[in-house]
PDB file of C-alpha atoms and ligand atoms in Angstrom:
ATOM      1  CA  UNK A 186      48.422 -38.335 -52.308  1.00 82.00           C
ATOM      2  CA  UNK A 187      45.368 -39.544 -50.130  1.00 88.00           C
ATOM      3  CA  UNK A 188      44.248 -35.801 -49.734  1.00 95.00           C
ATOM      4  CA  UNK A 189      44.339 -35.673 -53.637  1.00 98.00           C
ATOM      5  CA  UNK A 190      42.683 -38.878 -54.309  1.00 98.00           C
ATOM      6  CA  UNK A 191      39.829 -37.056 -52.345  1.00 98.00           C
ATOM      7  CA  UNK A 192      39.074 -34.386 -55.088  1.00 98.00           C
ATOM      8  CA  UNK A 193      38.957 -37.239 -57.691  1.00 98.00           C
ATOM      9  CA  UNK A 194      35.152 -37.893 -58.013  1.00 98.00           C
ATOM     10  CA  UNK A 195      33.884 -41.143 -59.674  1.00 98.00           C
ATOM     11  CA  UNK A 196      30.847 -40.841 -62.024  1.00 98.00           C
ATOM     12  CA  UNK A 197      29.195 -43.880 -62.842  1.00 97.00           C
ATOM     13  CA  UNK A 198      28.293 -44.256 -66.445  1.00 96.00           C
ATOM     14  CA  UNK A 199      29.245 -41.234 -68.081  1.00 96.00           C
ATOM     15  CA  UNK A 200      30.181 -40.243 -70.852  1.00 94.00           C
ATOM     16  CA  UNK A 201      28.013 -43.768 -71.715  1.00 93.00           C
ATOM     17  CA  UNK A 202      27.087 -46.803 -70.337  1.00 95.00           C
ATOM     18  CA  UNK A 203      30.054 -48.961 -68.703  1.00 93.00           C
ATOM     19  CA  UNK A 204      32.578 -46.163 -68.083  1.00 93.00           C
ATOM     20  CA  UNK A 205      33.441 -45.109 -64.571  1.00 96.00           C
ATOM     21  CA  UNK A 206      34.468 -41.800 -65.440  1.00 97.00           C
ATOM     22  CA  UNK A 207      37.178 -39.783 -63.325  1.00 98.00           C
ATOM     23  CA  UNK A 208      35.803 -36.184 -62.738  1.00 98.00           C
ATOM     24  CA  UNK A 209      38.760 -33.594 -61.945  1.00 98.00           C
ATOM     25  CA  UNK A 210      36.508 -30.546 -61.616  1.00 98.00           C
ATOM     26  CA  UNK A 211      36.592 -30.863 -57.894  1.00 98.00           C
ATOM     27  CA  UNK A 212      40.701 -31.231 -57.962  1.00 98.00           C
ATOM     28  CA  UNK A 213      40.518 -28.052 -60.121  1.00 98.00           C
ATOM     29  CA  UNK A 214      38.343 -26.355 -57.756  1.00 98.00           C
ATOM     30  CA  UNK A 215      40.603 -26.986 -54.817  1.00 98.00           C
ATOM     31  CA  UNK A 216      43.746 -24.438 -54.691  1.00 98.00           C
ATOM     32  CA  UNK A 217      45.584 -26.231 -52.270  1.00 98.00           C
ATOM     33  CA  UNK A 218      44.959 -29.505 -54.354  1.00 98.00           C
ATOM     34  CA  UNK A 219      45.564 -27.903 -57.855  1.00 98.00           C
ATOM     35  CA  UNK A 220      48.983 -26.337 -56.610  1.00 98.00           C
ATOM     36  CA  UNK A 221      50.277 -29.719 -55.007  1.00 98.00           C
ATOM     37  CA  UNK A 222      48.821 -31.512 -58.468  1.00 98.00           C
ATOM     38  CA  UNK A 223      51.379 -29.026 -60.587  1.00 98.00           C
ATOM     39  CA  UNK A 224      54.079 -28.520 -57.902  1.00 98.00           C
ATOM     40  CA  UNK A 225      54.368 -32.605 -58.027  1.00 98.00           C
ATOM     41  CA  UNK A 226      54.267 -32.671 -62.042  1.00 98.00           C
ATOM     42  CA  UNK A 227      57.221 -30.324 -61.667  1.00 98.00           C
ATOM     43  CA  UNK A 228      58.865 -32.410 -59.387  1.00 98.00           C
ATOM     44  CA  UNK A 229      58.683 -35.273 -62.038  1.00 98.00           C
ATOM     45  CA  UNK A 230      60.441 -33.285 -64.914  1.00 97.00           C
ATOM     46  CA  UNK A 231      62.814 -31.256 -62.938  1.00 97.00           C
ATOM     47  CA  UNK A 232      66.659 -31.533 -64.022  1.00 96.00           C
ATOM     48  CA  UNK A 233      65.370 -32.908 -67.747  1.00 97.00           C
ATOM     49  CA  UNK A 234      65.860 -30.135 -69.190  1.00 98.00           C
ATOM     50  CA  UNK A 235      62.560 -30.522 -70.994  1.00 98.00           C
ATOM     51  CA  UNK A 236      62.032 -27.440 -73.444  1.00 98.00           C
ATOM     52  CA  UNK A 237      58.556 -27.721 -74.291  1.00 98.00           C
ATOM     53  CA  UNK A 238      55.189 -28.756 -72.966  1.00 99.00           C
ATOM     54  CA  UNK A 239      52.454 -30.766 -74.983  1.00 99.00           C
ATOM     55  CA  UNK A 240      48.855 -30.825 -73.147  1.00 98.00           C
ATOM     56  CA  UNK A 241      46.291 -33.137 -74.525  1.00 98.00           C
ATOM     57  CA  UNK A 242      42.893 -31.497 -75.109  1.00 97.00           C
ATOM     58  CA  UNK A 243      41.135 -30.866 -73.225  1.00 97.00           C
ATOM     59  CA  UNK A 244      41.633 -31.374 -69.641  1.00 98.00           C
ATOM     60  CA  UNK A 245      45.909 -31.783 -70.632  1.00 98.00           C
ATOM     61  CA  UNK A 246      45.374 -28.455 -71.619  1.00 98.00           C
ATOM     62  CA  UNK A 247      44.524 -27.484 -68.145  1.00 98.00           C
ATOM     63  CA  UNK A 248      47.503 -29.475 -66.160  1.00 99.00           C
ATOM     64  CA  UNK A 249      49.585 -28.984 -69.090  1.00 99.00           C
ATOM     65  CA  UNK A 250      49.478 -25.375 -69.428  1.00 98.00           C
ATOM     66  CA  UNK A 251      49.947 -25.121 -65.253  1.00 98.00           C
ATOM     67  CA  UNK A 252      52.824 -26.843 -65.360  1.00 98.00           C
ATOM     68  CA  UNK A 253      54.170 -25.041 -68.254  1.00 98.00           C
ATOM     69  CA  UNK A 254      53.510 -21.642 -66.193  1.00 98.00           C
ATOM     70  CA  UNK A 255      54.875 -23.321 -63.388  1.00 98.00           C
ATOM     71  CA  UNK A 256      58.361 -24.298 -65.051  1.00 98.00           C
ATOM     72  CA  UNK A 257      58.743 -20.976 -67.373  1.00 98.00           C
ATOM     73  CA  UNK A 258      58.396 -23.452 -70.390  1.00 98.00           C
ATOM     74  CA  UNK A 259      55.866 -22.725 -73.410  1.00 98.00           C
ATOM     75  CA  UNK A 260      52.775 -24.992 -74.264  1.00 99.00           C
ATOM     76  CA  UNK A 261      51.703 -26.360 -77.300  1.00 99.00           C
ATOM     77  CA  UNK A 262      47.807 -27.804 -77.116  1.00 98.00           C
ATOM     78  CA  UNK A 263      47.534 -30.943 -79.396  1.00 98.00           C
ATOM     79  CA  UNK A 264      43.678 -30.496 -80.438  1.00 98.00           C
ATOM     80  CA  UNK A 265      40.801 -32.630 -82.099  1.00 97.00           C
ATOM     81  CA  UNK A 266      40.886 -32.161 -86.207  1.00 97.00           C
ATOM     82  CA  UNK A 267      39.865 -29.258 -87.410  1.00 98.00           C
ATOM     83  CA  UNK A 268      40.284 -26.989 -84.503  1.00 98.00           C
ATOM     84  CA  UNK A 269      43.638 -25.665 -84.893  1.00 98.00           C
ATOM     85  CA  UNK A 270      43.972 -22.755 -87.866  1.00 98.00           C
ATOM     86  CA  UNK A 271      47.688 -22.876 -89.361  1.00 98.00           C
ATOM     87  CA  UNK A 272      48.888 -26.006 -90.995  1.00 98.00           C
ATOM     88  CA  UNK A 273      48.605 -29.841 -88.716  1.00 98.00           C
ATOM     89  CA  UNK A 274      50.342 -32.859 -88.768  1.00 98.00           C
ATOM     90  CA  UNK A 275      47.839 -35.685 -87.794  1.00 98.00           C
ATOM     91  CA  UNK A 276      47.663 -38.921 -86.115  1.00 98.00           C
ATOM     92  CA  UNK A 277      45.301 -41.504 -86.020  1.00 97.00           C
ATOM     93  CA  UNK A 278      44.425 -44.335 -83.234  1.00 95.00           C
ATOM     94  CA  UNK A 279      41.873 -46.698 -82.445  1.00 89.00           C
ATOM     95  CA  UNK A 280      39.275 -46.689 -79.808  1.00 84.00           C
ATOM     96  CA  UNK A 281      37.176 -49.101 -78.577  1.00 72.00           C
ATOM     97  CA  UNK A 282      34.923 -49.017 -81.174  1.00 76.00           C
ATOM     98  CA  UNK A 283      36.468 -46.804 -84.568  1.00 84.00           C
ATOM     99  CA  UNK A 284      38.965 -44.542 -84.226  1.00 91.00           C
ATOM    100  CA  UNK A 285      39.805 -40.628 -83.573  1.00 95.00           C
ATOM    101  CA  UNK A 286      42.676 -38.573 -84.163  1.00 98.00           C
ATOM    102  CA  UNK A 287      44.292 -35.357 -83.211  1.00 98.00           C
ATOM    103  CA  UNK A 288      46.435 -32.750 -84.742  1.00 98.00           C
ATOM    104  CA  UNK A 289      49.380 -30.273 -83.726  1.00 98.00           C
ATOM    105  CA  UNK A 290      50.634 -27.397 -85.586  1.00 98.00           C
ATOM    106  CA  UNK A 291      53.803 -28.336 -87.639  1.00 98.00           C
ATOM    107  CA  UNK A 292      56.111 -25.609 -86.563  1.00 98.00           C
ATOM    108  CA  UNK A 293      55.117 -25.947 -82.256  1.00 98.00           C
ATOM    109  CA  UNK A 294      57.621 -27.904 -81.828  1.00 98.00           C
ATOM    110  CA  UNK A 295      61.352 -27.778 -83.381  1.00 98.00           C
ATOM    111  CA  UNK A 296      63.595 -30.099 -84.632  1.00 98.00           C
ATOM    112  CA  UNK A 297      65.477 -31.559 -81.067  1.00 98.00           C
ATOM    113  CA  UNK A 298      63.237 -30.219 -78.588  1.00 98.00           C
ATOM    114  CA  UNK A 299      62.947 -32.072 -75.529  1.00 98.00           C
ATOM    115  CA  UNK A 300      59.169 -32.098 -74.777  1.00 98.00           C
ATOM    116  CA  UNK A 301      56.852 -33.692 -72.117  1.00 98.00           C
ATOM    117  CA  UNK A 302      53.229 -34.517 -72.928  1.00 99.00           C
ATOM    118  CA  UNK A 303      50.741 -34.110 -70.517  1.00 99.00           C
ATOM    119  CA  UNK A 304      47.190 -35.431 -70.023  1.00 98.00           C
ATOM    120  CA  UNK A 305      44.512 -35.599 -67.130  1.00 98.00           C
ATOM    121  CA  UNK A 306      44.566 -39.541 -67.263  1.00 98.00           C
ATOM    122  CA  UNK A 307      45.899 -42.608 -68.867  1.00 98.00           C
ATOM    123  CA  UNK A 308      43.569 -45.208 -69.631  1.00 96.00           C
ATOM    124  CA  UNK A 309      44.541 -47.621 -72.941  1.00 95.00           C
ATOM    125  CA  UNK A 310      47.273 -45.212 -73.741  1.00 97.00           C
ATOM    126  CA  UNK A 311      46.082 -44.864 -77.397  1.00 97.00           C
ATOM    127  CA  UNK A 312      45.761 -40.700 -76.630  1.00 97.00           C
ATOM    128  CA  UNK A 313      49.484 -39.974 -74.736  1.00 98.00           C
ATOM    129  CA  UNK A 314      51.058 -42.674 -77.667  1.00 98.00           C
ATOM    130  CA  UNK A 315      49.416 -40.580 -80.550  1.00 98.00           C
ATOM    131  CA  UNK A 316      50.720 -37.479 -79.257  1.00 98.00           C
ATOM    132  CA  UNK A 317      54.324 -38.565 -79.026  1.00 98.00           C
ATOM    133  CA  UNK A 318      53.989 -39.564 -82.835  1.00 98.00           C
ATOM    134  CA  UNK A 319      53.447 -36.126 -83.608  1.00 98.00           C
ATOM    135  CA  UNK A 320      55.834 -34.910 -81.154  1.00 98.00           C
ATOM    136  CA  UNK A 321      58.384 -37.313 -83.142  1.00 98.00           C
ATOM    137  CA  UNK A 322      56.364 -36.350 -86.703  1.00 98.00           C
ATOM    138  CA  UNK A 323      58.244 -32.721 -86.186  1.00 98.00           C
ATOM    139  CA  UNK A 324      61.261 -34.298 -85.276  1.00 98.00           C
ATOM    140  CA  UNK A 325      60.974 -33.587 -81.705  1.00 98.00           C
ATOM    141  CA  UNK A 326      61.791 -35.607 -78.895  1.00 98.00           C
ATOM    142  CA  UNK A 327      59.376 -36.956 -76.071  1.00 98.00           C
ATOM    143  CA  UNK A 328      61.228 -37.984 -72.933  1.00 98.00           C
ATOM    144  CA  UNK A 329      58.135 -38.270 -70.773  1.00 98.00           C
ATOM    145  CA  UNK A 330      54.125 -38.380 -70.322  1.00 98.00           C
ATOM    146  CA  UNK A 331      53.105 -37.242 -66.967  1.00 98.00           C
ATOM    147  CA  UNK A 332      49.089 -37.926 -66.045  1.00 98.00           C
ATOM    148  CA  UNK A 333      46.835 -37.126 -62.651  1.00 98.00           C
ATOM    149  CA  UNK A 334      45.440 -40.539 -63.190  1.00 98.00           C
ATOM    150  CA  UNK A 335      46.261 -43.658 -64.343  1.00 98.00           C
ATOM    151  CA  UNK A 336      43.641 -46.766 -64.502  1.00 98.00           C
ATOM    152  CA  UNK A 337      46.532 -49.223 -64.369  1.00 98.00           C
ATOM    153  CA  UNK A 338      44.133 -52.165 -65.533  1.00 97.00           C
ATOM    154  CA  UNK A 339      44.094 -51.144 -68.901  1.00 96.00           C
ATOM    155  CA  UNK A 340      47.960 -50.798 -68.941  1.00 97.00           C
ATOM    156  CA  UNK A 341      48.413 -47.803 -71.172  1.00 97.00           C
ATOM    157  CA  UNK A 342      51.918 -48.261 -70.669  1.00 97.00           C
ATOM    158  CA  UNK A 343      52.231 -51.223 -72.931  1.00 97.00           C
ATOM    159  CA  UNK A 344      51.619 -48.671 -75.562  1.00 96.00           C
ATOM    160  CA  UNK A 345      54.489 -46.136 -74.627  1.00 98.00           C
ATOM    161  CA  UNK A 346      57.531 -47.951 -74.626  1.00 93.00           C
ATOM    162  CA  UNK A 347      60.525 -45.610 -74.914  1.00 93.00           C
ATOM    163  CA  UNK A 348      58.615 -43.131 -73.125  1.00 97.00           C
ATOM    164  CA  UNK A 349      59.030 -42.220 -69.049  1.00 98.00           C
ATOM    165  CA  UNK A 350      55.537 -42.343 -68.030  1.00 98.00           C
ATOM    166  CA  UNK A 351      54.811 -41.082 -64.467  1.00 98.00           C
ATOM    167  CA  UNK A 352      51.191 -40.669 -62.902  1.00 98.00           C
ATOM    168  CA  UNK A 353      50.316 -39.379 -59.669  1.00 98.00           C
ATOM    169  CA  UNK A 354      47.506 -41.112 -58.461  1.00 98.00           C
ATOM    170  CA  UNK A 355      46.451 -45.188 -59.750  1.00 98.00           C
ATOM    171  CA  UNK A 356      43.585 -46.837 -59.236  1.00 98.00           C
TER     172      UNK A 356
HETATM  173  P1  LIG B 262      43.240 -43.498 -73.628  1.00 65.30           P
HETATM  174  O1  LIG B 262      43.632 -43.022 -74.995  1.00 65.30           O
HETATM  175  O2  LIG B 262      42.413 -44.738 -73.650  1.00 65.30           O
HETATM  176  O3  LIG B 262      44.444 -43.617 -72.712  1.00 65.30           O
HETATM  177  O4  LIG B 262      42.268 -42.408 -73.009  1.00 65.30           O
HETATM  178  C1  LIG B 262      42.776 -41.270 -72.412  1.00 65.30           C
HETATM  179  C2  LIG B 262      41.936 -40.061 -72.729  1.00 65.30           C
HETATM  180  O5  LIG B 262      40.557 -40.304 -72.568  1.00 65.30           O
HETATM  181  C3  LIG B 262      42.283 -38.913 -71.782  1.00 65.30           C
HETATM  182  O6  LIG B 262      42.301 -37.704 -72.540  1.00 65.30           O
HETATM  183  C4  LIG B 262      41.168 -38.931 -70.760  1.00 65.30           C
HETATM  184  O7  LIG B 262      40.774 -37.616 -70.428  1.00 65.30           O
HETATM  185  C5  LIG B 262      40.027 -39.680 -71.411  1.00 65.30           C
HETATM  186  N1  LIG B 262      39.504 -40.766 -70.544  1.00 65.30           N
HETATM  187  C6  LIG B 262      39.556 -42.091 -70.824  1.00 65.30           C
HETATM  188  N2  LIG B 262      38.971 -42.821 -69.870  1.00 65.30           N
HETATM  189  C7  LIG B 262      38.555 -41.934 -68.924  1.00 65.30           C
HETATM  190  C8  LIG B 262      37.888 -42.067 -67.645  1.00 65.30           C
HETATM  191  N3  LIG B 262      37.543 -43.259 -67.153  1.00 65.30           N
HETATM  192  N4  LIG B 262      37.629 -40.939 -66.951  1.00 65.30           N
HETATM  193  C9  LIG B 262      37.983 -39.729 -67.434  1.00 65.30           C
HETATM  194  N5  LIG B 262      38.605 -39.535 -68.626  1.00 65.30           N
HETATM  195  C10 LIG B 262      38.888 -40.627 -69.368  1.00 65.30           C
END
């Protein structure tokens, strides 16, 4: 896990003043490091008999969609409004200041499916516990949120109770 914290790079300020922001481009950019990154998602989910894969946009879509290959399991991307072309369920959460949303297509995921969402990183949690009200919206069923990163001082898992939430790497 030390060899993966490596490829994490910290960028001061960005996207605005205050944030530390994680950057996985140089984790992408590694093979070695984006195959262990997937192969240990895997490893989290294996025997769960999860049926469907939910990737936060956008860098969820990226893990997401990996692990997805990676298990023989199909994706569904959960999107900012308005990007997504047949017909959305929505769900709204706060941020720090105001609120966003994000949207899935109503028929991506079926009545009883057993579906893991997947994001780059947890921070407040407000993101991964949207998405599993849309994954429960369709009448799915979310058994766990996997993330690269979590920033455990913000405990994001105070927001996902009755979800398994595993990261790889904390800070
Ligand atoms: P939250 O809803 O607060 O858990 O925020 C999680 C979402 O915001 C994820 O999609 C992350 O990609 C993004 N995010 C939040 N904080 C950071 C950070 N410090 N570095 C990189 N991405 C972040």
């Amino acid at each position: 896990m030390d060899e993966l914290k490596k490829l994490i790079r910290d960028i001061p300020d960005f996207p605005k003043k205050g944030i530390l922001f994680k950057d996985v481009t140089p984790l992408l950019g590694n093979g070695e490091g984006l195959r262990l990154t997937v192969r240990k998602l895997a490893d989290l989910i294996a025997g769960k008999h999860v049926t469907k894969v939910v990737g936060i946009e956008s860098r969820g879509f990226i893990f997401g969609t990996a692990l997805a290959h990676e298990m023989g399991l199909g994706f569904v991307p959960v999107r900012k409004p308005g990007k997504l072309p047949y017909q959305t369920v929505r769900e709204s959460y706060s941020l720090e200041y105001g609120t966003d949303a994000i949207e899935m297509h109503r028929d991506a995921v079926a009545p009883g499916e057993r579906v893991v969402i997947v994001d780059d990183l947890l921070a407040t949690g407000g993101t991964m516990a949207a998405a599993a009200k849309l994954v429960r919206a369709v009448g799915g069923e979310p058994l766990a949120g996997l993330v690269v990163i979590e920033l455990k001082m913000l405990n994001g898992r105070d927001k996902l109770r009755g979800l398994d939430v595993h990261s790889l790497l904390q800070y």
